[in-house]
Amino acid sequence: MLLEELHKREYLDTIFNQYEELTKDQPELTSEIFIFERMVSKRVKKILKKSGQLDDVERKDLKEVIHFSSIAFTEGSLVAALRLDYCNRCGWCCENCSPIYITKNEYEEYETSDKIMMAEIKPFEEGYKFAEDRPCEHFIRKTKKCDIYNERPDVCKAFPILIKNESEYLFRPNQNCKYAIEFVVQKAITEITTCLKIREDPDFLKDLEKLLDKQIPAKEDNLEDRVKKWNKIADDLDGSLD
């Protein structure tokens, strides 16, 4: 299978098994992911056809790559964060996401800020959260804008990546979010392009591992710094794939 060029089969099977366990507790995820992946598949096929790579990817491989890209959050997924060009400002995340997680540092900044926080903030896990977040009280439905946009939490900046606590992130596919779809489309294209490159040149994987060893962000980096570092890796990778 194509993904095995880049990832170990044991890792892939673990990810798929974890997802199967998750759907036992949340059966609605099965239909959600099916619709989401169909939308992603159309975009991926269009991009691969335009680049002349579609014939190089078997149908079963394409399906597995898209499924993996949809359900697996890896640290490198942060390359999609802060890509505002992916967002069509629909406001779905502002009306439906929960919890809206606030880090300790963000909470301290809010405490000393001149900006009035309308929403009540309460302790949650390692940090804090807005007490009421469906919809977020700072979302202005009429204009589809945030009234604390410049001071909004990192979790809002990074959506569709969700921040669970001070050091743990995840991604949940959402067919209603253009950003989420484009996020997975670009992730799948990177997986496919990288795997094809490794198949063509086996030494490329060694070069990629060296690149990651040198530039991978430290756990103590904040979200913005992590994003910048992963985007630098992504740019270097894109250059090497040309």
Coordinates of N, CA and C in Angstrom, one line a residue:
M1 N 0.9 -1.2 0.0 CA 0.0 0.0 0.0 C 0.9 1.3 0.0
L2 N 0.4 2.3 -0.6 CA 1.2 3.5 -0.8 C 1.7 4.1 0.5
L3 N 0.8 4.2 1.5 CA 1.2 4.8 2.8 C 2.3 4.2 3.5
E4 N 2.6 2.9 3.2 CA 3.7 2.2 3.8 C 5.0 2.7 3.3
E5 N 5.0 3.4 2.3 CA 6.3 4.0 1.9 C 6.8 5.1 2.9
L6 N 5.8 5.7 3.6 CA 6.2 6.8 4.5 C 6.0 6.4 6.0
H7 N 5.0 5.6 6.2 CA 4.6 5.2 7.6 C 4.7 3.7 7.8
K8 N 5.0 3.3 9.0 CA 5.1 1.8 9.3 C 3.6 1.3 9.4
R9 N 3.5 0.1 8.9 CA 2.2 -0.5 8.9 C 1.6 -0.7 10.3
E10 N 2.4 -0.9 11.3 CA 1.9 -1.0 12.7 C 1.3 0.3 13.1
Y11 N 1.9 1.4 12.8 CA 1.4 2.7 13.1 C 0.0 3.0 12.4
L12 N 0.0 2.6 11.2 CA -1.3 2.8 10.4 C -2.4 2.0 11.0
D13 N -2.1 0.7 11.3 CA -3.2 -0.1 11.8 C -3.6 0.3 13.2
T14 N -2.7 0.9 14.0 CA -3.1 1.4 15.3 C -4.0 2.6 15.2
I15 N -3.7 3.5 14.2 CA -4.6 4.6 14.0 C -6.0 4.2 13.5
F16 N -6.1 3.2 12.6 CA -7.3 2.7 12.1 C -8.1 2.0 13.2
N17 N -7.4 1.2 14.0 CA -8.1 0.5 15.1 C -8.6 1.5 16.2
Q18 N -7.9 2.5 16.5 CA -8.3 3.6 17.4 C -9.6 4.2 16.9
Y19 N -9.7 4.5 15.6 CA -10.9 5.1 15.1 C -12.1 4.1 15.1
E20 N -11.8 2.9 14.9 CA -12.9 1.9 15.0 C -13.5 1.8 16.4
E21 N -12.6 1.9 17.4 CA -13.0 1.9 18.8 C -13.8 3.1 19.1
L22 N -13.4 4.3 18.5 CA -14.1 5.5 18.8 C -15.5 5.5 18.2
T23 N -15.7 4.9 17.0 CA -17.0 4.9 16.4 C -18.0 3.9 17.1
K24 N -17.4 3.0 18.0 CA -18.3 2.2 18.8 C -19.1 3.0 19.8
D25 N -18.4 4.0 20.3 CA -19.0 4.9 21.3 C -19.7 6.1 20.7
Q26 N -19.3 6.4 19.4 CA -19.9 7.6 18.7 C -20.3 7.1 17.3
P27 N -21.3 6.3 17.2 CA -21.7 5.7 15.9 C -22.0 6.8 14.8
E28 N -22.3 8.0 15.2 CA -22.6 9.0 14.2 C -21.4 9.5 13.4
L29 N -20.2 9.2 14.0 CA -19.0 9.5 13.3 C -18.8 8.8 12.0
T30 N -19.4 7.6 11.9 CA -19.2 6.7 10.7 C -19.8 7.5 9.5
S31 N -21.1 7.9 9.6 CA -21.7 8.6 8.5 C -21.1 10.0 8.3
E32 N -20.6 10.7 9.3 CA -20.0 12.0 9.2 C -18.7 11.9 8.4
I33 N -17.9 10.9 8.8 CA -16.6 10.7 8.1 C -16.8 10.2 6.6
F34 N -17.8 9.5 6.4 CA -18.1 9.0 5.0 C -18.4 10.2 4.1
I35 N -19.3 11.1 4.5 CA -19.6 12.3 3.7 C -18.4 13.2 3.6
F36 N -17.7 13.4 4.7 CA -16.5 14.2 4.7 C -15.5 13.7 3.7
E37 N -15.2 12.4 3.7 CA -14.2 11.9 2.9 C -14.6 11.9 1.4
R38 N -15.8 11.8 1.1 CA -16.3 11.9 -0.3 C -16.0 13.3 -0.8
M39 N -16.2 14.3 0.0 CA -16.0 15.7 -0.4 C -14.5 15.9 -0.6
V40 N -13.7 15.3 0.3 CA -12.2 15.5 0.2 C -11.7 14.7 -1.1
S41 N -12.3 13.5 -1.3 CA -11.8 12.7 -2.4 C -12.0 13.5 -3.8
K42 N -13.1 14.2 -3.9 CA -13.3 14.9 -5.2 C -12.3 16.0 -5.4
R43 N -11.9 16.7 -4.3 CA -10.9 17.7 -4.4 C -9.5 17.1 -4.7
V44 N -9.2 16.0 -4.0 CA -7.9 15.4 -4.2 C -7.7 14.9 -5.6
K45 N -8.7 14.2 -6.1 CA -8.7 13.7 -7.5 C -8.5 14.8 -8.5
K46 N -9.1 15.9 -8.3 CA -9.0 17.0 -9.2 C -7.6 17.6 -9.2
I47 N -7.0 17.7 -8.0 CA -5.6 18.2 -7.9 C -4.6 17.2 -8.5
L48 N -4.8 15.9 -8.3 CA -3.9 14.9 -8.8 C -4.0 14.8 -10.3
K49 N -5.2 15.0 -10.8 CA -5.4 14.9 -12.3 C -4.7 16.1 -12.9
K50 N -4.8 17.3 -12.3 CA -4.2 18.5 -12.9 C -2.7 18.3 -12.9
S51 N -2.1 17.7 -11.9 CA -0.7 17.5 -11.8 C -0.2 16.3 -12.5
G52 N -1.1 15.5 -13.1 CA -0.7 14.3 -13.8 C -0.3 13.2 -13.0
Q53 N -0.7 13.2 -11.7 CA -0.3 12.1 -10.8 C -1.4 11.1 -10.5
L54 N -2.6 11.4 -11.0 CA -3.8 10.6 -10.6 C -3.6 9.1 -11.1
D55 N -3.0 8.9 -12.3 CA -2.8 7.6 -12.8 C -1.7 6.8 -12.0
D56 N -0.9 7.5 -11.2 CA 0.1 6.8 -10.4 C -0.4 6.3 -9.1
V57 N -1.7 6.6 -8.7 CA -2.2 6.2 -7.4 C -3.4 5.3 -7.6
E58 N -3.3 4.1 -7.1 CA -4.4 3.1 -7.2 C -5.5 3.5 -6.3
R59 N -6.7 3.1 -6.7 CA -8.0 3.6 -6.1 C -8.0 3.2 -4.6
K60 N -7.5 2.0 -4.2 CA -7.5 1.5 -2.8 C -6.5 2.4 -2.0
D61 N -5.4 2.7 -2.7 CA -4.4 3.6 -2.0 C -4.9 5.0 -1.7
L62 N -5.6 5.5 -2.7 CA -6.2 6.9 -2.6 C -7.2 6.9 -1.4
K63 N -8.0 5.8 -1.4 CA -9.0 5.8 -0.3 C -8.4 5.7 1.1
E64 N -7.3 4.9 1.2 CA -6.6 4.7 2.5 C -5.9 6.0 2.9
V65 N -5.3 6.7 1.9 CA -4.6 7.9 2.3 C -5.6 9.0 2.8
I66 N -6.7 9.1 2.1 CA -7.7 10.1 2.5 C -8.3 9.7 3.9
H67 N -8.5 8.4 4.1 CA -9.1 8.0 5.4 C -8.0 8.3 6.5
F68 N -6.8 8.0 6.3 CA -5.7 8.3 7.2 C -5.6 9.8 7.5
S69 N -5.6 10.6 6.4 CA -5.5 12.0 6.6 C -6.7 12.6 7.3
S70 N -7.8 12.0 7.2 CA -9.0 12.5 7.9 C -9.1 12.1 9.4
I71 N -8.5 11.0 9.8 CA -8.7 10.6 11.2 C -7.4 10.7 12.0
A72 N -6.3 10.8 11.4 CA -5.0 10.9 12.1 C -4.5 12.3 12.3
F73 N -4.4 12.7 13.6 CA -3.7 14.0 13.8 C -2.3 13.7 14.1
T74 N -1.4 14.4 13.4 CA 0.0 14.3 13.7 C 0.5 15.7 14.0
E75 N 1.6 15.8 14.6 CA 2.1 17.1 15.0 C 2.3 18.0 13.7
G76 N 2.7 17.3 12.6 CA 2.9 18.0 11.4 C 1.6 18.6 10.8
S77 N 0.4 18.2 11.3 CA -0.8 18.7 10.9 C -1.0 20.2 11.2
L78 N -0.1 20.7 12.1 CA -0.2 22.1 12.4 C 0.2 23.0 11.3
V79 N 0.7 22.5 10.2 CA 1.0 23.3 9.0 C -0.3 24.0 8.5
A80 N -1.4 23.4 8.8 CA -2.7 24.0 8.3 C -3.2 25.1 9.2
A81 N -2.7 25.2 10.4 CA -3.2 26.2 11.3 C -2.8 27.6 10.8
L82 N -3.7 28.6 11.1 CA -3.5 30.0 10.7 C -3.5 30.2 9.2
R83 N -3.9 29.2 8.4 CA -4.1 29.4 7.0 C -5.5 30.0 6.7
L84 N -5.6 31.3 6.9 CA -6.9 32.0 6.8 C -7.5 32.0 5.4
D85 N -6.6 31.7 4.4 CA -7.1 31.6 3.1 C -8.0 30.4 2.9
Y86 N -7.9 29.4 3.8 CA -8.8 28.2 3.8 C -10.2 28.5 4.2
C87 N -10.4 29.6 5.0 CA -11.6 29.9 5.7 C -12.5 30.8 4.9
N88 N -13.8 30.4 4.8 CA -14.8 31.3 4.1 C -15.6 32.1 5.1
R89 N -15.2 32.2 6.4 CA -15.9 33.0 7.4 C -17.4 32.7 7.6
C90 N -17.7 31.4 7.6 CA -19.1 31.0 7.7 C -19.6 31.1 9.1
G91 N -18.7 31.1 10.1 CA -19.0 31.2 11.5 C -19.5 29.9 12.2
W92 N -19.3 28.7 11.4 CA -19.8 27.5 12.0 C -19.0 27.1 13.3
C93 N -17.7 27.3 13.3 CA -16.9 27.0 14.5 C -17.3 27.8 15.7
C94 N -17.6 29.1 15.4 CA -18.0 30.0 16.5 C -19.3 29.6 17.1
E95 N -20.2 29.0 16.4 CA -21.5 28.6 16.9 C -21.6 27.2 17.4
N96 N -20.6 26.3 17.0 CA -20.8 24.9 17.4 C -19.7 24.3 18.1
C97 N -18.5 24.9 18.2 CA -17.4 24.2 18.9 C -17.4 24.3 20.4
S98 N -17.1 23.2 21.0 CA -17.0 23.1 22.5 C -16.0 22.1 22.9
P99 N -15.2 22.3 23.9 CA -15.0 23.6 24.6 C -14.1 24.5 23.8
I100 N -14.3 25.8 24.1 CA -13.4 26.8 23.6 C -12.3 26.9 24.7
Y101 N -11.2 26.2 24.5 CA -10.1 26.1 25.5 C -9.3 27.3 25.5
I102 N -8.9 27.7 26.8 CA -8.1 28.9 27.0 C -6.9 28.5 27.8
T103 N -5.7 28.8 27.4 CA -4.5 28.4 28.1 C -4.3 29.3 29.3
K104 N -3.5 28.8 30.2 CA -3.2 29.6 31.4 C -2.6 31.0 31.0
N105 N -1.7 31.0 30.1 CA -1.1 32.3 29.7 C -2.1 33.2 29.1
E106 N -3.0 32.7 28.2 CA -4.1 33.5 27.6 C -5.0 34.1 28.7
Y107 N -5.3 33.2 29.7 CA -6.2 33.7 30.8 C -5.6 34.9 31.6
E108 N -4.3 34.8 31.8 CA -3.6 35.8 32.5 C -3.6 37.1 31.7
E109 N -3.4 37.0 30.4 CA -3.4 38.1 29.5 C -4.8 38.8 29.5
Y110 N -5.9 37.9 29.5 CA -7.2 38.4 29.5 C -7.5 39.2 30.8
E111 N -6.9 38.7 31.9 CA -7.2 39.3 33.2 C -6.6 40.8 33.3
T112 N -5.5 41.0 32.5 CA -4.9 42.3 32.5 C -5.2 43.2 31.3
S113 N -6.1 42.6 30.4 CA -6.4 43.3 29.2 C -7.5 44.4 29.4
D114 N -7.4 45.5 28.6 CA -8.4 46.5 28.6 C -9.7 46.1 27.9
K115 N -9.6 45.0 27.1 CA -10.7 44.6 26.3 C -11.7 43.8 27.3
I116 N -12.9 44.2 27.2 CA -13.9 43.6 28.1 C -14.3 42.3 27.6
M117 N -14.2 41.2 28.4 CA -14.6 39.9 28.0 C -16.1 39.7 28.4
M118 N -16.9 39.6 27.5 CA -18.4 39.4 27.8 C -18.6 38.0 28.4
A119 N -18.0 37.0 27.8 CA -18.2 35.6 28.2 C -17.6 35.3 29.5
E120 N -18.3 34.5 30.3 CA -17.7 34.0 31.6 C -16.7 33.0 31.3
I121 N -15.5 33.1 32.0 CA -14.4 32.1 31.9 C -14.3 31.3 33.2
K122 N -14.2 29.9 33.0 CA -14.1 29.1 34.2 C -13.0 28.1 34.0
P123 N -12.5 27.5 35.1 CA -11.4 26.5 35.1 C -11.9 25.3 34.3
F124 N -10.9 24.7 33.5 CA -11.2 23.5 32.7 C -9.9 22.8 32.5
E125 N -9.8 21.5 33.0 CA -8.6 20.7 32.8 C -7.4 21.5 33.3
E126 N -6.4 21.6 32.4 CA -5.1 22.3 32.8 C -5.2 23.8 32.6
G127 N -6.3 24.3 32.0 CA -6.5 25.7 31.8 C -7.8 26.2 32.1
Y128 N -8.5 26.9 31.1 CA -9.8 27.5 31.3 C -10.6 27.3 30.0
K129 N -11.9 27.7 30.1 CA -12.8 27.6 28.9 C -13.9 28.7 29.1
F130 N -14.5 29.1 28.0 CA -15.7 29.9 28.1 C -16.8 29.0 28.7
A131 N -17.5 29.5 29.7 CA -18.6 28.8 30.3 C -19.7 28.4 29.3
E132 N -20.0 29.4 28.5 CA -21.0 29.2 27.4 C -20.4 29.3 26.1
D133 N -20.4 28.3 25.3 CA -19.7 28.3 24.0 C -20.5 27.8 22.8
R134 N -21.7 27.5 22.9 CA -22.5 27.1 21.8 C -23.8 27.9 21.7
P135 N -23.8 29.1 21.0 CA -22.6 29.7 20.3 C -21.8 30.5 21.2
C136 N -20.6 30.8 20.8 CA -19.7 31.7 21.6 C -20.3 33.1 21.7
E137 N -20.3 33.6 22.9 CA -20.9 34.9 23.2 C -20.2 36.0 22.5
H138 N -19.0 35.8 22.0 CA -18.3 36.9 21.3 C -18.5 36.8 19.8
F139 N -19.3 35.9 19.4 CA -19.6 35.8 17.9 C -20.9 36.7 17.6
I140 N -20.7 37.6 16.7 CA -21.8 38.5 16.2 C -22.4 37.8 15.0
R141 N -23.6 37.2 15.2 CA -24.2 36.4 14.1 C -24.6 37.2 12.9
K142 N -25.0 38.4 13.1 CA -25.5 39.3 12.0 C -24.4 39.6 11.1
T143 N -23.2 39.8 11.6 CA -22.0 40.2 10.7 C -21.1 39.0 10.5
K144 N -21.3 37.9 11.3 CA -20.4 36.8 11.3 C -19.0 37.1 11.6
K145 N -18.9 38.0 12.6 CA -17.6 38.5 13.1 C -17.4 38.2 14.6
C146 N -16.1 38.2 15.0 CA -15.8 38.0 16.4 C -15.5 39.4 17.1
D147 N -16.1 39.7 18.2 CA -15.9 41.0 18.8 C -14.6 41.1 19.6
I148 N -13.9 40.0 19.7 CA -12.5 40.0 20.4 C -11.5 39.3 19.4
Y149 N -11.7 39.6 18.1 CA -10.9 38.9 17.1 C -9.4 38.9 17.4
N150 N -8.9 40.1 17.7 CA -7.4 40.2 17.9 C -7.0 39.5 19.2
E151 N -7.9 39.3 20.1 CA -7.5 38.7 21.4 C -8.1 37.3 21.5
R152 N -8.7 36.8 20.4 CA -9.3 35.4 20.5 C -8.3 34.4 20.9
P153 N -8.7 33.3 21.6 CA -7.8 32.2 22.0 C -7.2 31.5 20.8
D154 N -6.0 30.8 21.1 CA -5.3 30.1 20.1 C -6.2 29.0 19.5
V155 N -7.1 28.4 20.2 CA -8.0 27.4 19.7 C -8.8 27.9 18.6
C156 N -9.2 29.2 18.7 CA -10.0 29.8 17.6 C -9.1 30.1 16.4
K157 N -7.9 30.5 16.6 CA -7.0 30.8 15.5 C -6.6 29.5 14.7
A158 N -6.5 28.4 15.5 CA -6.0 27.1 14.9 C -7.1 26.2 14.3
F159 N -8.4 26.5 14.5 CA -9.5 25.6 14.0 C -9.2 25.4 12.5
P160 N -9.3 24.1 12.1 CA -10.0 23.0 12.7 C -9.2 22.1 13.6
I161 N -8.0 22.6 14.0 CA -7.3 21.9 15.0 C -7.9 22.3 16.4
L162 N -8.2 21.3 17.2 CA -8.8 21.6 18.5 C -7.8 21.4 19.6
I163 N -7.7 22.3 20.5 CA -6.7 22.2 21.6 C -7.4 21.6 22.8
K164 N -7.0 20.4 23.2 CA -7.6 19.7 24.4 C -7.1 20.2 25.7
N165 N -5.8 20.5 25.8 CA -5.2 21.0 27.0 C -3.9 21.7 26.6
E166 N -3.0 21.9 27.6 CA -1.8 22.7 27.3 C -0.9 22.1 26.3
S167 N -0.9 20.8 26.1 CA 0.0 20.2 25.1 C -0.6 19.2 24.2
E168 N -1.9 19.0 24.2 CA -2.5 18.0 23.4 C -3.5 18.6 22.4
Y169 N -3.3 18.2 21.1 CA -4.2 18.7 20.0 C -4.9 17.6 19.3
L170 N -6.0 17.8 18.6 CA -6.6 16.8 17.8 C -7.4 17.5 16.7
F171 N -7.8 16.7 15.7 CA -8.6 17.2 14.6 C -9.8 16.3 14.4
R172 N -11.0 17.0 14.3 CA -12.2 16.2 14.0 C -12.8 16.7 12.6
P173 N -12.9 15.8 11.7 CA -13.4 16.1 10.3 C -14.8 16.7 10.5
N174 N -15.1 17.8 9.7 CA -16.4 18.4 9.7 C -16.8 18.8 8.3
Q175 N -17.8 18.1 7.7 CA -18.2 18.4 6.4 C -18.8 19.8 6.2
N176 N -19.2 20.4 7.3 CA -19.7 21.8 7.2 C -18.7 22.9 7.1
C177 N -17.4 22.5 7.3 CA -16.4 23.5 7.4 C -15.4 23.4 6.1
K178 N -15.4 24.4 5.3 CA -14.6 24.5 4.1 C -13.1 24.4 4.5
Y179 N -12.8 25.0 5.7 CA -11.4 25.0 6.2 C -11.0 23.6 6.5
A180 N -11.9 22.8 7.2 CA -11.5 21.4 7.6 C -11.3 20.5 6.3
I181 N -12.2 20.7 5.3 CA -12.0 19.9 4.1 C -10.7 20.3 3.4
E182 N -10.4 21.5 3.3 CA -9.1 21.9 2.6 C -7.9 21.5 3.4
F183 N -8.1 21.5 4.7 CA -7.0 21.0 5.6 C -6.6 19.6 5.3
V184 N -7.6 18.7 5.2 CA -7.4 17.3 4.9 C -7.0 17.1 3.5
V185 N -7.5 17.9 2.5 CA -7.1 17.8 1.1 C -5.6 18.0 1.0
Q186 N -5.1 19.1 1.6 CA -3.7 19.4 1.5 C -2.8 18.4 2.2
K187 N -3.3 17.9 3.3 CA -2.6 16.8 4.1 C -2.5 15.5 3.2
A188 N -3.6 15.2 2.6 CA -3.6 14.0 1.7 C -2.7 14.1 0.5
I189 N -2.7 15.3 -0.1 CA -1.8 15.6 -1.3 C -0.4 15.5 -0.9
T190 N 0.0 16.0 0.3 CA 1.3 15.9 0.8 C 1.7 14.5 1.1
E191 N 0.8 13.7 1.7 CA 1.1 12.3 1.9 C 1.4 11.6 0.6
I192 N 0.5 11.8 -0.4 CA 0.6 11.1 -1.7 C 1.9 11.5 -2.4
T193 N 2.1 12.8 -2.5 CA 3.3 13.3 -3.2 C 4.6 12.8 -2.6
T194 N 4.6 12.8 -1.3 CA 5.8 12.3 -0.5 C 6.0 10.8 -0.8
C195 N 5.0 10.1 -0.7 CA 5.1 8.6 -0.9 C 5.5 8.3 -2.3
L196 N 5.0 9.0 -3.3 CA 5.4 8.7 -4.7 C 6.9 9.1 -4.8
K197 N 7.3 10.2 -4.2 CA 8.7 10.6 -4.2 C 9.7 9.5 -3.6
I198 N 9.2 9.0 -2.5 CA 10.0 7.9 -1.8 C 10.1 6.7 -2.7
R199 N 9.0 6.3 -3.3 CA 9.0 5.2 -4.2 C 9.9 5.4 -5.4
E200 N 10.0 6.6 -5.9 CA 10.9 6.9 -7.0 C 12.3 7.0 -6.5
D201 N 12.6 7.5 -5.3 CA 13.9 7.7 -4.8 C 13.9 7.3 -3.3
P202 N 14.3 6.0 -3.0 CA 14.3 5.5 -1.6 C 15.1 6.3 -0.6
D203 N 16.1 7.0 -1.1 CA 17.0 7.8 -0.2 C 16.3 9.1 0.2
F204 N 15.2 9.4 -0.4 CA 14.4 10.6 -0.1 C 13.9 10.6 1.3
L205 N 13.5 9.4 1.8 CA 13.0 9.2 3.1 C 14.0 9.5 4.2
K206 N 15.3 9.1 3.9 CA 16.4 9.4 4.9 C 16.6 11.0 4.9
D207 N 16.5 11.6 3.8 CA 16.6 13.1 3.8 C 15.5 13.8 4.5
L208 N 14.3 13.2 4.4 CA 13.1 13.7 5.1 C 13.3 13.6 6.6
E209 N 13.7 12.4 7.0 CA 13.9 12.2 8.5 C 15.0 13.2 9.0
K210 N 16.0 13.4 8.3 CA 17.1 14.4 8.7 C 16.5 15.8 8.8
L211 N 15.6 16.1 7.9 CA 15.0 17.4 7.9 C 14.1 17.6 9.1
L212 N 13.4 16.6 9.5 CA 12.5 16.6 10.7 C 13.3 16.7 11.9
D213 N 14.4 15.9 12.0 CA 15.2 15.8 13.2 C 15.8 17.2 13.5
K214 N 16.1 18.0 12.5 CA 16.7 19.3 12.7 C 15.7 20.4 13.0
Q215 N 14.5 20.3 12.5 CA 13.6 21.4 12.6 C 12.3 21.2 13.4
I216 N 12.1 19.9 13.9 CA 10.9 19.7 14.6 C 10.7 20.5 15.9
P217 N 9.6 21.2 16.1 CA 9.4 22.1 17.2 C 9.5 21.4 18.5
A218 N 9.9 22.1 19.5 CA 10.0 21.6 20.9 C 8.6 21.7 21.6
K219 N 8.3 20.7 22.5 CA 7.0 20.7 23.1 C 6.7 22.0 23.9
E220 N 7.7 22.7 24.4 CA 7.5 23.9 25.1 C 7.2 25.1 24.3
D221 N 7.3 24.9 22.9 CA 7.0 26.0 22.0 C 5.4 26.3 22.1
N222 N 5.1 27.6 22.0 CA 3.6 27.9 22.0 C 3.1 27.6 20.6
L223 N 1.8 27.6 20.4 CA 1.2 27.2 19.2 C 1.7 28.0 18.0
E224 N 1.8 29.3 18.1 CA 2.2 30.1 17.0 C 3.6 29.8 16.5
D225 N 4.5 29.5 17.5 CA 5.9 29.2 17.1 C 5.9 27.8 16.5
R226 N 5.1 26.9 17.0 CA 5.1 25.5 16.5 C 4.6 25.6 15.0
V227 N 3.6 26.4 14.8 CA 3.0 26.5 13.4 C 4.1 27.1 12.5
K228 N 4.8 28.1 12.9 CA 5.8 28.7 12.1 C 6.9 27.7 11.7
K229 N 7.3 26.9 12.7 CA 8.3 25.8 12.4 C 7.8 24.8 11.5
W230 N 6.6 24.3 11.7 CA 6.0 23.3 10.8 C 5.8 23.8 9.4
N231 N 5.4 25.1 9.3 CA 5.3 25.7 8.0 C 6.6 25.8 7.2
K232 N 7.7 26.0 8.0 CA 9.0 26.1 7.4 C 9.4 24.7 6.9
I233 N 9.1 23.6 7.7 CA 9.3 22.3 7.2 C 8.5 22.0 6.0
A234 N 7.2 22.4 6.0 CA 6.4 22.2 4.8 C 6.9 22.9 3.6
D235 N 7.4 24.1 3.7 CA 8.0 24.8 2.6 C 9.2 24.1 2.0
D236 N 10.1 23.6 3.0 CA 11.3 22.9 2.6 C 10.9 21.6 1.9
L237 N 9.9 20.9 2.4 CA 9.4 19.7 1.8 C 8.9 19.9 0.4
D238 N 8.1 21.0 0.2 CA 7.5 21.3 -1.1 C 8.6 21.6 -2.1
G239 N 9.6 22.3 -1.6 CA 10.8 22.6 -2.5 C 11.5 21.3 -3.0
S240 N 11.6 20.4 -2.1 CA 12.3 19.1 -2.4 C 11.4 18.2 -3.3
L241 N 10.1 18.4 -3.3 CA 9.2 17.6 -4.1 C 9.1 18.1 -5.5
D242 N 9.5 19.3 -5.8 CA 9.4 19.8 -7.1 C 10.3 19.1 -8.1

